[in-house]
mmCIF file of C-alpha atoms in Angstrom:
data_model
loop_
_atom_site.group_PDB
_atom_site.id
_atom_site.type_symbol
_atom_site.label_atom_id
_atom_site.label_comp_id
_atom_site.label_asym_id
_atom_site.label_seq_id
_atom_site.Cartn_x
_atom_site.Cartn_y
_atom_site.Cartn_z
ATOM 1 C CA UNK A 22 10.880 -13.749 54.760
ATOM 2 C CA UNK A 23 9.482 -10.254 54.050
ATOM 3 C CA UNK A 24 6.193 -9.990 52.183
ATOM 4 C CA UNK A 25 6.102 -8.958 48.551
ATOM 5 C CA UNK A 26 4.388 -5.670 49.374
ATOM 6 C CA UNK A 27 7.241 -4.695 51.700
ATOM 7 C CA UNK A 28 9.736 -5.251 48.900
ATOM 8 C CA UNK A 29 7.856 -2.653 46.844
ATOM 9 C CA UNK A 30 8.582 0.074 49.391
ATOM 10 C CA UNK A 31 11.683 1.907 50.550
ATOM 11 C CA UNK A 32 12.349 3.306 53.998
ATOM 12 C CA UNK A 33 11.474 6.929 54.708
ATOM 13 C CA UNK A 34 14.404 9.133 53.656
ATOM 14 C CA UNK A 35 13.502 11.821 56.174
ATOM 15 C CA UNK A 36 13.472 9.323 59.039
ATOM 16 C CA UNK A 37 16.727 7.762 57.805
ATOM 17 C CA UNK A 38 18.539 11.118 57.739
ATOM 18 C CA UNK A 39 17.141 12.007 61.174
ATOM 19 C CA UNK A 40 18.388 8.694 62.577
ATOM 20 C CA UNK A 41 21.888 9.305 61.180
ATOM 21 C CA UNK A 42 21.884 12.804 62.689
ATOM 22 C CA UNK A 43 20.803 11.418 66.057
ATOM 23 C CA UNK A 44 23.546 8.799 65.928
ATOM 24 C CA UNK A 45 26.167 11.458 65.201
ATOM 25 C CA UNK A 46 24.837 13.572 68.069
ATOM 26 C CA UNK A 47 25.230 10.621 70.446
ATOM 27 C CA UNK A 48 28.823 10.293 69.258
ATOM 28 C CA UNK A 49 29.479 13.886 70.308
ATOM 29 C CA UNK A 50 28.969 15.728 67.028
ATOM 30 C CA UNK A 51 26.889 18.913 67.026
ATOM 31 C CA UNK A 52 24.513 18.204 64.146
ATOM 32 C CA UNK A 53 22.119 20.902 62.996
ATOM 33 C CA UNK A 54 19.113 19.006 61.700
ATOM 34 C CA UNK A 55 17.070 20.432 58.848
ATOM 35 C CA UNK A 56 15.593 17.044 57.977
ATOM 36 C CA UNK A 57 12.359 16.442 59.888
ATOM 37 C CA UNK A 58 9.131 18.319 59.243
ATOM 38 C CA UNK A 59 8.430 19.101 62.854
ATOM 39 C CA UNK A 60 7.781 22.527 64.390
ATOM 40 C CA UNK A 61 10.259 23.228 67.179
ATOM 41 C CA UNK A 62 7.583 24.971 69.254
ATOM 42 C CA UNK A 63 5.805 23.535 72.268
ATOM 43 C CA UNK A 64 2.114 22.711 72.019
ATOM 44 C CA UNK A 65 0.128 25.741 73.292
ATOM 45 C CA UNK A 66 -0.695 25.470 76.992
ATOM 46 C CA UNK A 67 -4.479 25.633 76.654
ATOM 47 C CA UNK A 68 -4.379 22.529 74.440
ATOM 48 C CA UNK A 69 -2.243 20.616 76.924
ATOM 49 C CA UNK A 70 -4.501 21.713 79.768
ATOM 50 C CA UNK A 71 -7.604 20.444 77.980
ATOM 51 C CA UNK A 72 -6.059 17.038 77.296
ATOM 52 C CA UNK A 73 -4.707 16.791 80.821
ATOM 53 C CA UNK A 74 -8.093 17.625 82.318
ATOM 54 C CA UNK A 75 -9.776 15.048 80.100
ATOM 55 C CA UNK A 76 -7.260 12.438 81.197
ATOM 56 C CA UNK A 77 -7.823 13.074 84.874
ATOM 57 C CA UNK A 78 -11.571 13.224 84.306
ATOM 58 C CA UNK A 79 -11.429 9.643 83.062
ATOM 59 C CA UNK A 80 -11.020 9.949 79.277
ATOM 60 C CA UNK A 81 -8.537 7.067 79.286
ATOM 61 C CA UNK A 82 -10.751 4.372 77.768
ATOM 62 C CA UNK A 83 -11.496 3.462 74.152
ATOM 63 C CA UNK A 84 -13.016 6.262 72.130
ATOM 64 C CA UNK A 85 -15.619 5.663 69.421
ATOM 65 C CA UNK A 86 -13.744 4.428 66.377
ATOM 66 C CA UNK A 87 -14.755 7.453 64.294
ATOM 67 C CA UNK A 88 -13.660 9.844 67.052
ATOM 68 C CA UNK A 89 -15.352 11.526 69.978
ATOM 69 C CA UNK A 90 -18.520 13.401 68.921
ATOM 70 C CA UNK A 91 -17.235 16.717 70.298
ATOM 71 C CA UNK A 92 -14.173 16.677 68.055
ATOM 72 C CA UNK A 93 -15.942 15.447 64.939
ATOM 73 C CA UNK A 94 -18.547 18.183 65.302
ATOM 74 C CA UNK A 95 -15.859 20.825 65.853
ATOM 75 C CA UNK A 96 -13.878 19.646 62.812
ATOM 76 C CA UNK A 97 -17.004 19.744 60.633
ATOM 77 C CA UNK A 98 -17.785 23.283 61.781
ATOM 78 C CA UNK A 99 -14.208 24.327 61.056
ATOM 79 C CA UNK A 100 -14.343 22.848 57.543
ATOM 80 C CA UNK A 101 -17.662 24.537 56.811
ATOM 81 C CA UNK A 102 -16.524 27.939 58.065
ATOM 82 C CA UNK A 103 -12.876 28.097 57.017
ATOM 83 C CA UNK A 104 -12.722 25.744 54.029
ATOM 84 C CA UNK A 105 -16.233 26.245 52.646
ATOM 85 C CA UNK A 106 -16.957 22.519 52.559
ATOM 86 C CA UNK A 107 -20.567 21.414 52.855
ATOM 87 C CA UNK A 108 -20.053 18.641 55.418
ATOM 88 C CA UNK A 109 -21.329 17.390 58.770
ATOM 89 C CA UNK A 110 -19.746 15.356 61.540
ATOM 90 C CA UNK A 111 -20.966 12.232 59.702
ATOM 91 C CA UNK A 112 -18.284 12.947 57.077
ATOM 92 C CA UNK A 113 -15.446 13.018 59.629
ATOM 93 C CA UNK A 114 -13.091 10.238 60.731
ATOM 94 C CA UNK A 115 -10.515 11.094 63.414
ATOM 95 C CA UNK A 116 -7.211 9.266 62.941
ATOM 96 C CA UNK A 117 -3.867 8.848 64.743
ATOM 97 C CA UNK A 118 -2.197 11.440 62.546
ATOM 98 C CA UNK A 119 -2.896 12.555 58.994
ATOM 99 C CA UNK A 120 -0.483 9.898 57.687
ATOM 100 C CA UNK A 121 -2.794 7.146 58.930
ATOM 101 C CA UNK A 122 -5.699 8.809 57.123
ATOM 102 C CA UNK A 123 -3.716 8.847 53.869
ATOM 103 C CA UNK A 124 -2.786 5.190 54.279
ATOM 104 C CA UNK A 125 -6.416 4.213 54.857
ATOM 105 C CA UNK A 126 -7.557 6.213 51.824
ATOM 106 C CA UNK A 127 -5.091 4.489 49.496
ATOM 107 C CA UNK A 128 -6.079 1.088 50.837
ATOM 108 C CA UNK A 129 -9.766 1.915 50.396
ATOM 109 C CA UNK A 130 -9.735 3.489 46.944
ATOM 110 C CA UNK A 131 -6.995 1.617 45.060
ATOM 111 C CA UNK A 132 -6.983 -1.925 43.699
ATOM 112 C CA UNK A 133 -4.062 -3.906 42.293
ATOM 113 C CA UNK A 134 -2.511 -2.199 39.258
ATOM 114 C CA UNK A 135 -4.620 0.953 39.623
ATOM 115 C CA UNK A 136 -2.829 4.276 39.227
ATOM 116 C CA UNK A 137 -2.519 7.316 41.470
ATOM 117 C CA UNK A 138 -1.394 10.701 40.150
ATOM 118 C CA UNK A 139 1.407 12.339 42.156
ATOM 119 C CA UNK A 140 2.899 15.731 41.384
ATOM 120 C CA UNK A 141 6.675 15.435 41.223
ATOM 121 C CA UNK A 142 8.229 16.207 43.705
ATOM 122 C CA UNK A 143 5.824 14.871 46.337
ATOM 123 C CA UNK A 144 5.914 13.989 50.031
ATOM 124 C CA UNK A 145 7.890 10.814 50.641
ATOM 125 C CA UNK A 146 5.041 8.662 51.999
ATOM 126 C CA UNK A 147 2.463 9.009 49.212
ATOM 127 C CA UNK A 148 4.226 6.599 46.872
ATOM 128 C CA UNK A 149 4.803 3.880 49.518
ATOM 129 C CA UNK A 150 1.133 4.065 50.514
ATOM 130 C CA UNK A 151 0.146 3.639 46.860
ATOM 131 C CA UNK A 152 2.512 0.689 46.481
ATOM 132 C CA UNK A 153 1.294 -0.940 49.680
ATOM 133 C CA UNK A 154 -2.195 -0.902 48.192
ATOM 134 C CA UNK A 155 -0.822 -2.805 45.174
ATOM 135 C CA UNK A 156 -1.200 0.180 42.846
ATOM 136 C CA UNK A 157 1.294 2.313 40.909
ATOM 137 C CA UNK A 158 2.223 5.975 41.090
ATOM 138 C CA UNK A 159 2.203 8.105 37.955
ATOM 139 C CA UNK A 160 4.453 11.113 38.389
ATOM 140 C CA UNK A 161 3.394 14.376 36.772
ATOM 141 C CA UNK A 162 6.251 16.900 36.366
ATOM 142 C CA UNK A 163 5.984 20.356 37.896
ATOM 143 C CA UNK A 164 7.634 23.611 36.863
ATOM 144 C CA UNK A 165 10.254 24.874 39.358
ATOM 145 C CA UNK A 166 10.210 28.308 37.719
ATOM 146 C CA UNK A 167 6.466 28.553 38.330
ATOM 147 C CA UNK A 168 6.369 27.593 41.984
ATOM 148 C CA UNK A 169 6.379 23.860 41.199
ATOM 149 C CA UNK A 170 2.907 23.960 39.692
ATOM 150 C CA UNK A 171 1.741 20.857 37.749
ATOM 151 C CA UNK A 172 1.194 21.118 34.032
ATOM 152 C CA UNK A 173 -0.799 19.084 31.504
ATOM 153 C CA UNK A 174 -2.262 16.743 34.119
ATOM 154 C CA UNK A 175 -4.775 15.335 31.635
ATOM 155 C CA UNK A 176 -1.969 13.830 29.537
ATOM 156 C CA UNK A 177 -1.140 11.405 32.361
ATOM 157 C CA UNK A 178 -4.651 10.055 32.891
ATOM 158 C CA UNK A 179 -5.267 6.456 31.768
ATOM 159 C CA UNK A 180 -8.151 3.981 32.203
ATOM 160 C CA UNK A 181 -6.320 2.744 35.325
ATOM 161 C CA UNK A 182 -6.227 6.145 37.048
ATOM 162 C CA UNK A 183 -8.315 6.300 40.234
ATOM 163 C CA UNK A 184 -7.081 9.220 42.323
ATOM 164 C CA UNK A 185 -5.145 12.501 42.104
ATOM 165 C CA UNK A 186 -3.139 13.590 45.149
ATOM 166 C CA UNK A 187 -3.045 17.326 45.844
ATOM 167 C CA UNK A 188 -0.821 18.747 48.590
ATOM 168 C CA UNK A 189 -1.096 22.512 49.053
ATOM 169 C CA UNK A 190 0.910 24.043 50.664
ATOM 170 C CA UNK A 191 3.306 21.415 49.412
ATOM 171 C CA UNK A 192 5.938 19.341 51.129
ATOM 172 C CA UNK A 193 8.752 19.537 49.959
ATOM 173 C CA UNK A 194 8.506 22.658 47.787
ATOM 174 C CA UNK A 195 6.406 25.056 49.858
ATOM 175 C CA UNK A 196 4.343 25.709 46.741
ATOM 176 C CA UNK A 197 0.748 26.899 47.126
ATOM 177 C CA UNK A 198 -1.798 26.057 44.423
ATOM 178 C CA UNK A 199 -3.956 29.000 43.448
ATOM 179 C CA UNK A 200 -7.597 28.736 42.444
ATOM 180 C CA UNK A 201 -6.827 28.495 38.714
ATOM 181 C CA UNK A 202 -4.465 25.536 39.169
ATOM 182 C CA UNK A 203 -6.940 23.753 41.429
ATOM 183 C CA UNK A 204 -9.732 24.403 38.925
ATOM 184 C CA UNK A 205 -7.687 22.687 36.206
ATOM 185 C CA UNK A 206 -7.127 19.669 38.472
ATOM 186 C CA UNK A 207 -10.817 19.618 39.425
ATOM 187 C CA UNK A 208 -11.843 19.666 35.773
ATOM 188 C CA UNK A 209 -9.604 16.673 35.052
ATOM 189 C CA UNK A 210 -11.066 14.781 38.023
ATOM 190 C CA UNK A 211 -14.646 15.514 36.972
ATOM 191 C CA UNK A 212 -14.077 14.718 33.289
ATOM 192 C CA UNK A 213 -12.479 11.369 34.139
ATOM 193 C CA UNK A 214 -14.608 10.462 37.194
ATOM 194 C CA UNK A 215 -11.637 10.428 39.587
ATOM 195 C CA UNK A 216 -11.213 10.951 43.307
ATOM 196 C CA UNK A 217 -8.962 13.695 44.673
ATOM 197 C CA UNK A 218 -7.055 13.318 47.923
ATOM 198 C CA UNK A 219 -6.444 16.852 49.192
ATOM 199 C CA UNK A 220 -3.719 16.878 51.855
ATOM 200 C CA UNK A 221 -4.102 20.232 53.623
ATOM 201 C CA UNK A 222 -1.935 19.616 56.687
ATOM 202 C CA UNK A 223 0.028 22.869 56.106
ATOM 203 C CA UNK A 224 -2.988 25.081 55.350
ATOM 204 C CA UNK A 225 -2.395 27.461 58.269
ATOM 205 C CA UNK A 226 1.342 27.796 57.641
ATOM 206 C CA UNK A 227 1.028 30.087 54.676
ATOM 207 C CA UNK A 228 2.607 33.458 53.981
ATOM 208 C CA UNK A 229 1.760 35.792 51.120
ATOM 209 C CA UNK A 230 -0.912 33.563 49.594
ATOM 210 C CA UNK A 231 -4.447 32.309 50.256
ATOM 211 C CA UNK A 232 -5.322 28.678 50.965
ATOM 212 C CA UNK A 233 -8.079 27.195 48.812
ATOM 213 C CA UNK A 234 -9.657 23.776 49.429
ATOM 214 C CA UNK A 235 -10.330 21.937 46.175
ATOM 215 C CA UNK A 236 -13.329 20.237 47.801
ATOM 216 C CA UNK A 237 -15.136 23.594 47.880
ATOM 217 C CA UNK A 238 -15.207 23.814 44.070
ATOM 218 C CA UNK A 239 -18.251 23.020 41.974
ATOM 219 C CA UNK A 240 -18.622 19.308 41.290
ATOM 220 C CA UNK A 241 -15.936 18.244 43.765
ATOM 221 C CA UNK A 242 -18.028 17.602 46.872
ATOM 222 C CA UNK A 243 -18.614 13.895 46.198
ATOM 223 C CA UNK A 244 -15.139 13.113 44.854
ATOM 224 C CA UNK A 245 -12.807 14.944 47.267
ATOM 225 C CA UNK A 246 -11.299 13.356 50.352
ATOM 226 C CA UNK A 247 -9.794 16.101 52.507
ATOM 227 C CA UNK A 248 -7.029 15.196 54.965
ATOM 228 C CA UNK A 249 -5.791 17.463 57.737
ATOM 229 C CA UNK A 250 -4.520 17.318 61.280
ATOM 230 C CA UNK A 251 -3.030 19.113 64.245
ATOM 231 C CA UNK A 252 0.682 18.279 63.981
ATOM 232 C CA UNK A 253 1.936 21.258 62.002
ATOM 233 C CA UNK A 254 -0.395 24.163 62.785
ATOM 234 C CA UNK A 255 -0.571 23.491 66.523
ATOM 235 C CA UNK A 256 2.882 21.927 67.087
ATOM 236 C CA UNK A 257 1.255 18.630 68.071
ATOM 237 C CA UNK A 258 3.385 16.127 66.139
ATOM 238 C CA UNK A 259 3.726 13.743 69.088
ATOM 239 C CA UNK A 260 0.006 13.743 69.772
ATOM 240 C CA UNK A 261 -0.703 11.793 66.568
ATOM 241 C CA UNK A 262 -4.021 13.404 65.769
ATOM 242 C CA UNK A 263 -5.440 13.913 62.294
ATOM 243 C CA UNK A 264 -8.644 13.440 60.355
ATOM 244 C CA UNK A 265 -10.219 12.651 57.020
ATOM 245 C CA UNK A 266 -13.350 14.243 55.587
ATOM 246 C CA UNK A 267 -14.939 12.045 52.946
ATOM 247 C CA UNK A 268 -18.195 11.233 51.162
ATOM 248 C CA UNK A 269 -20.259 8.616 53.069
ATOM 249 C CA UNK A 270 -19.416 5.628 50.850
ATOM 250 C CA UNK A 271 -15.686 6.338 51.075
ATOM 251 C CA UNK A 272 -15.907 6.901 54.821
ATOM 252 C CA UNK A 273 -17.418 3.437 55.290
ATOM 253 C CA UNK A 274 -14.365 1.894 53.664
ATOM 254 C CA UNK A 275 -11.972 3.984 55.740
ATOM 255 C CA UNK A 276 -13.775 2.959 58.913
ATOM 256 C CA UNK A 277 -13.402 -0.743 58.090
ATOM 257 C CA UNK A 278 -9.622 -0.434 57.895
ATOM 258 C CA UNK A 279 -9.521 1.965 60.821
ATOM 259 C CA UNK A 280 -11.515 -0.209 63.214
ATOM 260 C CA UNK A 281 -9.513 -3.344 62.382
ATOM 261 C CA UNK A 282 -6.107 -1.649 62.686
ATOM 262 C CA UNK A 283 -5.728 1.330 65.024
ATOM 263 C CA UNK A 284 -9.258 1.155 66.562
ATOM 264 C CA UNK A 285 -9.281 4.882 67.345
ATOM 265 C CA UNK A 286 -7.151 7.908 68.032
ATOM 266 C CA UNK A 287 -6.023 8.452 71.637
ATOM 267 C CA UNK A 288 -9.056 9.517 73.643
ATOM 268 C CA UNK A 289 -7.704 12.343 75.794
ATOM 269 C CA UNK A 290 -5.652 13.698 72.879
ATOM 270 C CA UNK A 291 -8.918 14.299 71.034
ATOM 271 C CA UNK A 292 -10.055 16.712 73.730
ATOM 272 C CA UNK A 293 -6.830 18.600 73.074
ATOM 273 C CA UNK A 294 -7.903 18.748 69.434
ATOM 274 C CA UNK A 295 -11.199 20.379 70.413
ATOM 275 C CA UNK A 296 -9.291 23.004 72.397
ATOM 276 C CA UNK A 297 -6.919 23.582 69.473
ATOM 277 C CA UNK A 298 -9.735 24.410 67.057
ATOM 278 C CA UNK A 299 -11.942 26.376 69.441
ATOM 279 C CA UNK A 300 -9.309 28.132 71.558
ATOM 280 C CA UNK A 301 -6.950 31.065 71.078
ATOM 281 C CA UNK A 302 -5.388 31.035 67.583
ATOM 282 C CA UNK A 303 -2.700 33.607 68.369
ATOM 283 C CA UNK A 304 -0.039 30.919 69.044
ATOM 284 C CA UNK A 305 -0.552 29.744 65.455
ATOM 285 C CA UNK A 306 -0.121 33.283 64.138
ATOM 286 C CA UNK A 307 3.017 33.792 66.225
ATOM 287 C CA UNK A 308 4.510 30.561 64.911
ATOM 288 C CA UNK A 309 3.762 31.490 61.291
ATOM 289 C CA UNK A 310 5.363 34.927 61.764
ATOM 290 C CA UNK A 311 8.488 33.259 63.127
ATOM 291 C CA UNK A 312 8.572 30.771 60.268
ATOM 292 C CA UNK A 313 8.349 33.652 57.786
ATOM 293 C CA UNK A 314 11.329 35.362 59.419
ATOM 294 C CA UNK A 315 13.334 32.129 59.368
ATOM 295 C CA UNK A 316 12.410 31.531 55.737
ATOM 296 C CA UNK A 317 13.723 34.930 54.740
ATOM 297 C CA UNK A 318 16.967 34.466 56.684
ATOM 298 C CA UNK A 319 17.549 31.064 55.096
ATOM 299 C CA UNK A 320 16.750 32.148 51.552
ATOM 300 C CA UNK A 321 18.904 35.254 51.759
ATOM 301 C CA UNK A 322 21.759 33.114 53.025
ATOM 302 C CA UNK A 323 21.373 30.382 50.425
ATOM 303 C CA UNK A 324 21.134 32.804 47.521
ATOM 304 C CA UNK A 325 24.183 34.711 48.766
ATOM 305 C CA UNK A 326 26.093 31.401 48.683
ATOM 306 C CA UNK A 327 25.040 30.796 45.097
ATOM 307 C CA UNK A 328 22.474 28.114 45.959
ATOM 308 C CA UNK A 329 19.352 28.872 43.942
ATOM 309 C CA UNK A 330 16.103 28.648 45.849
ATOM 310 C CA UNK A 331 12.629 29.978 45.047
ATOM 311 C CA UNK A 332 10.752 31.582 47.909
ATOM 312 C CA UNK A 333 8.233 29.082 49.347
ATOM 313 C CA UNK A 334 4.724 30.448 49.885
ATOM 314 C CA UNK A 335 3.767 27.956 52.574
ATOM 315 C CA UNK A 336 4.871 25.148 54.914
ATOM 316 C CA UNK A 337 8.378 25.430 56.403
ATOM 317 C CA UNK A 338 10.600 23.949 53.721
ATOM 318 C CA UNK A 339 13.043 25.375 51.218
ATOM 319 C CA UNK A 340 13.635 23.235 48.135
ATOM 320 C CA UNK A 341 17.049 24.367 46.988
ATOM 321 C CA UNK A 342 18.723 23.690 43.627
ATOM 322 C CA UNK A 343 22.279 22.493 44.320
ATOM 323 C CA UNK A 344 23.083 21.284 40.803
ATOM 324 C CA UNK A 345 26.105 23.611 40.626
ATOM 325 C CA UNK A 346 27.718 21.525 43.370
ATOM 326 C CA UNK A 347 26.519 17.998 42.530
ATOM 327 C CA UNK A 348 23.365 15.957 42.856
ATOM 328 C CA UNK A 349 21.084 16.401 45.833
ATOM 329 C CA UNK A 350 22.279 13.075 47.253
ATOM 330 C CA UNK A 351 25.937 14.055 46.935
ATOM 331 C CA UNK A 352 25.463 17.490 48.475
ATOM 332 C CA UNK A 353 23.340 16.133 51.336
ATOM 333 C CA UNK A 354 26.020 13.568 52.139
ATOM 334 C CA UNK A 355 28.770 16.216 52.073
ATOM 335 C CA UNK A 356 26.797 18.559 54.279
ATOM 336 C CA UNK A 357 26.173 15.877 56.865
ATOM 337 C CA UNK A 358 29.643 14.342 56.906
ATOM 338 C CA UNK A 359 31.724 17.515 56.638
ATOM 339 C CA UNK A 360 29.533 20.303 58.051
ATOM 340 C CA UNK A 361 27.276 18.283 60.328
ATOM 341 C CA UNK A 362 24.209 19.840 58.716
ATOM 342 C CA UNK A 363 21.433 17.330 58.025
ATOM 343 C CA UNK A 364 19.182 17.978 55.018
ATOM 344 C CA UNK A 365 17.047 15.621 52.934
ATOM 345 C CA UNK A 366 18.104 14.831 49.358
ATOM 346 C CA UNK A 367 15.460 15.877 46.865
ATOM 347 C CA UNK A 368 15.507 12.474 45.167
ATOM 348 C CA UNK A 369 13.499 11.166 48.129
ATOM 349 C CA UNK A 370 10.531 13.151 46.797
ATOM 350 C CA UNK A 371 10.651 12.030 43.166
ATOM 351 C CA UNK A 372 12.833 11.953 40.081
ATOM 352 C CA UNK A 373 12.613 15.693 39.459
ATOM 353 C CA UNK A 374 14.144 16.365 42.875
ATOM 354 C CA UNK A 375 17.499 14.788 42.067
ATOM 355 C CA UNK A 376 19.261 18.176 41.816
ATOM 356 C CA UNK A 377 17.634 19.561 44.967
ATOM 357 C CA UNK A 378 17.804 19.321 48.733
ATOM 358 C CA UNK A 379 14.960 19.966 51.148
ATOM 359 C CA UNK A 380 15.779 22.181 54.110
ATOM 360 C CA UNK A 381 13.284 22.327 56.958
ATOM 361 C CA UNK A 382 13.582 25.692 58.680
ATOM 362 C CA UNK A 383 11.731 24.478 61.749
ATOM 363 C CA UNK A 384 14.701 25.407 63.891
ATOM 364 C CA UNK A 385 15.908 28.577 65.578
ATOM 365 C CA UNK A 386 17.253 31.635 63.791
ATOM 366 C CA UNK A 387 20.633 31.238 65.494
ATOM 367 C CA UNK A 388 20.971 27.653 64.272
ATOM 368 C CA UNK A 389 20.014 28.720 60.753
ATOM 369 C CA UNK A 390 22.767 31.368 60.777
ATOM 370 C CA UNK A 391 25.266 28.821 62.091
ATOM 371 C CA UNK A 392 24.241 26.239 59.494
ATOM 372 C CA UNK A 393 24.746 28.770 56.695
ATOM 373 C CA UNK A 394 28.259 29.462 57.949
ATOM 374 C CA UNK A 395 29.026 25.747 58.018
ATOM 375 C CA UNK A 396 27.645 25.253 54.511
ATOM 376 C CA UNK A 397 29.731 28.157 53.226
ATOM 377 C CA UNK A 398 32.860 26.548 54.700
ATOM 378 C CA UNK A 399 32.483 23.402 52.579
ATOM 379 C CA UNK A 400 31.224 24.799 49.280
#
């Protein structure tokens, strides 16, 4: 009895692996989970305090559908200052997580049989969102030896193309697009009158590189829809708080879907978002320093085991080539069943990921060391 659109989509591989790991844990197994993209840090106290105060001050009723004015203004100021976007609060829609913003964008921009450009490998939920809108994904290969940068994007543009999805830093690869790469993508978008969805949820989790927003480039102001949120940078995954920044005509479409589906983001959580952006940023810096240390421990360990892995420049994922030991699906299954280490097979992120696994190093250094020992025991 399922609808046709549901038959076009597959379940989330990351959620599926996490559920299997949880089931094994309940059965008494000690599973080390590298599957979910969730920081293992607590939300900073000043953010919790702000939300708690708002709750007890009565912010428990419906919020304006676009978001509370205080948060929208703060987000716009942040985007102007940090991302060099020329926007105001009228360009901002606050959503229950960045994923909801992405879903609303696909439903607003795409018609049946339109095409969306995805860079392979890409985050698991882009393609299902495209399919739910009745459109089709066109996968553009990336070069693993060059930090998984896309090449020859223009060759994949057709009369049906409507939007290009950019995710930098990237999930699952940790790749960071430099200004030259973004300029090439921007030129393609301008030449072909396309929208760009720029998913910047990992912008603050970046190591030796600089984050650049494609919406700040010449000619991109009216065709870029920037998506961001609080889950990754501020360890607020459970708060479900994100936002989209879009040109006015696009924002009107997003708001139609938004108001008829989720109504608004949680009211008191939005006051926590204000505190996150305006308060002390040192907890973010501390978290990024710890992620960098974990990254280096993991990569040293993987490479010493003969598992090839390029150093990610952002996010908290290692995309490791396991082709010497089997496909990504085979190795992920072996790791989970024999070593009780849960990773995500790279095939979940696109065809080019079939020889890879994604390892989320959002777990403690001691668990990373232990996981490496377990992996060594089964190789």
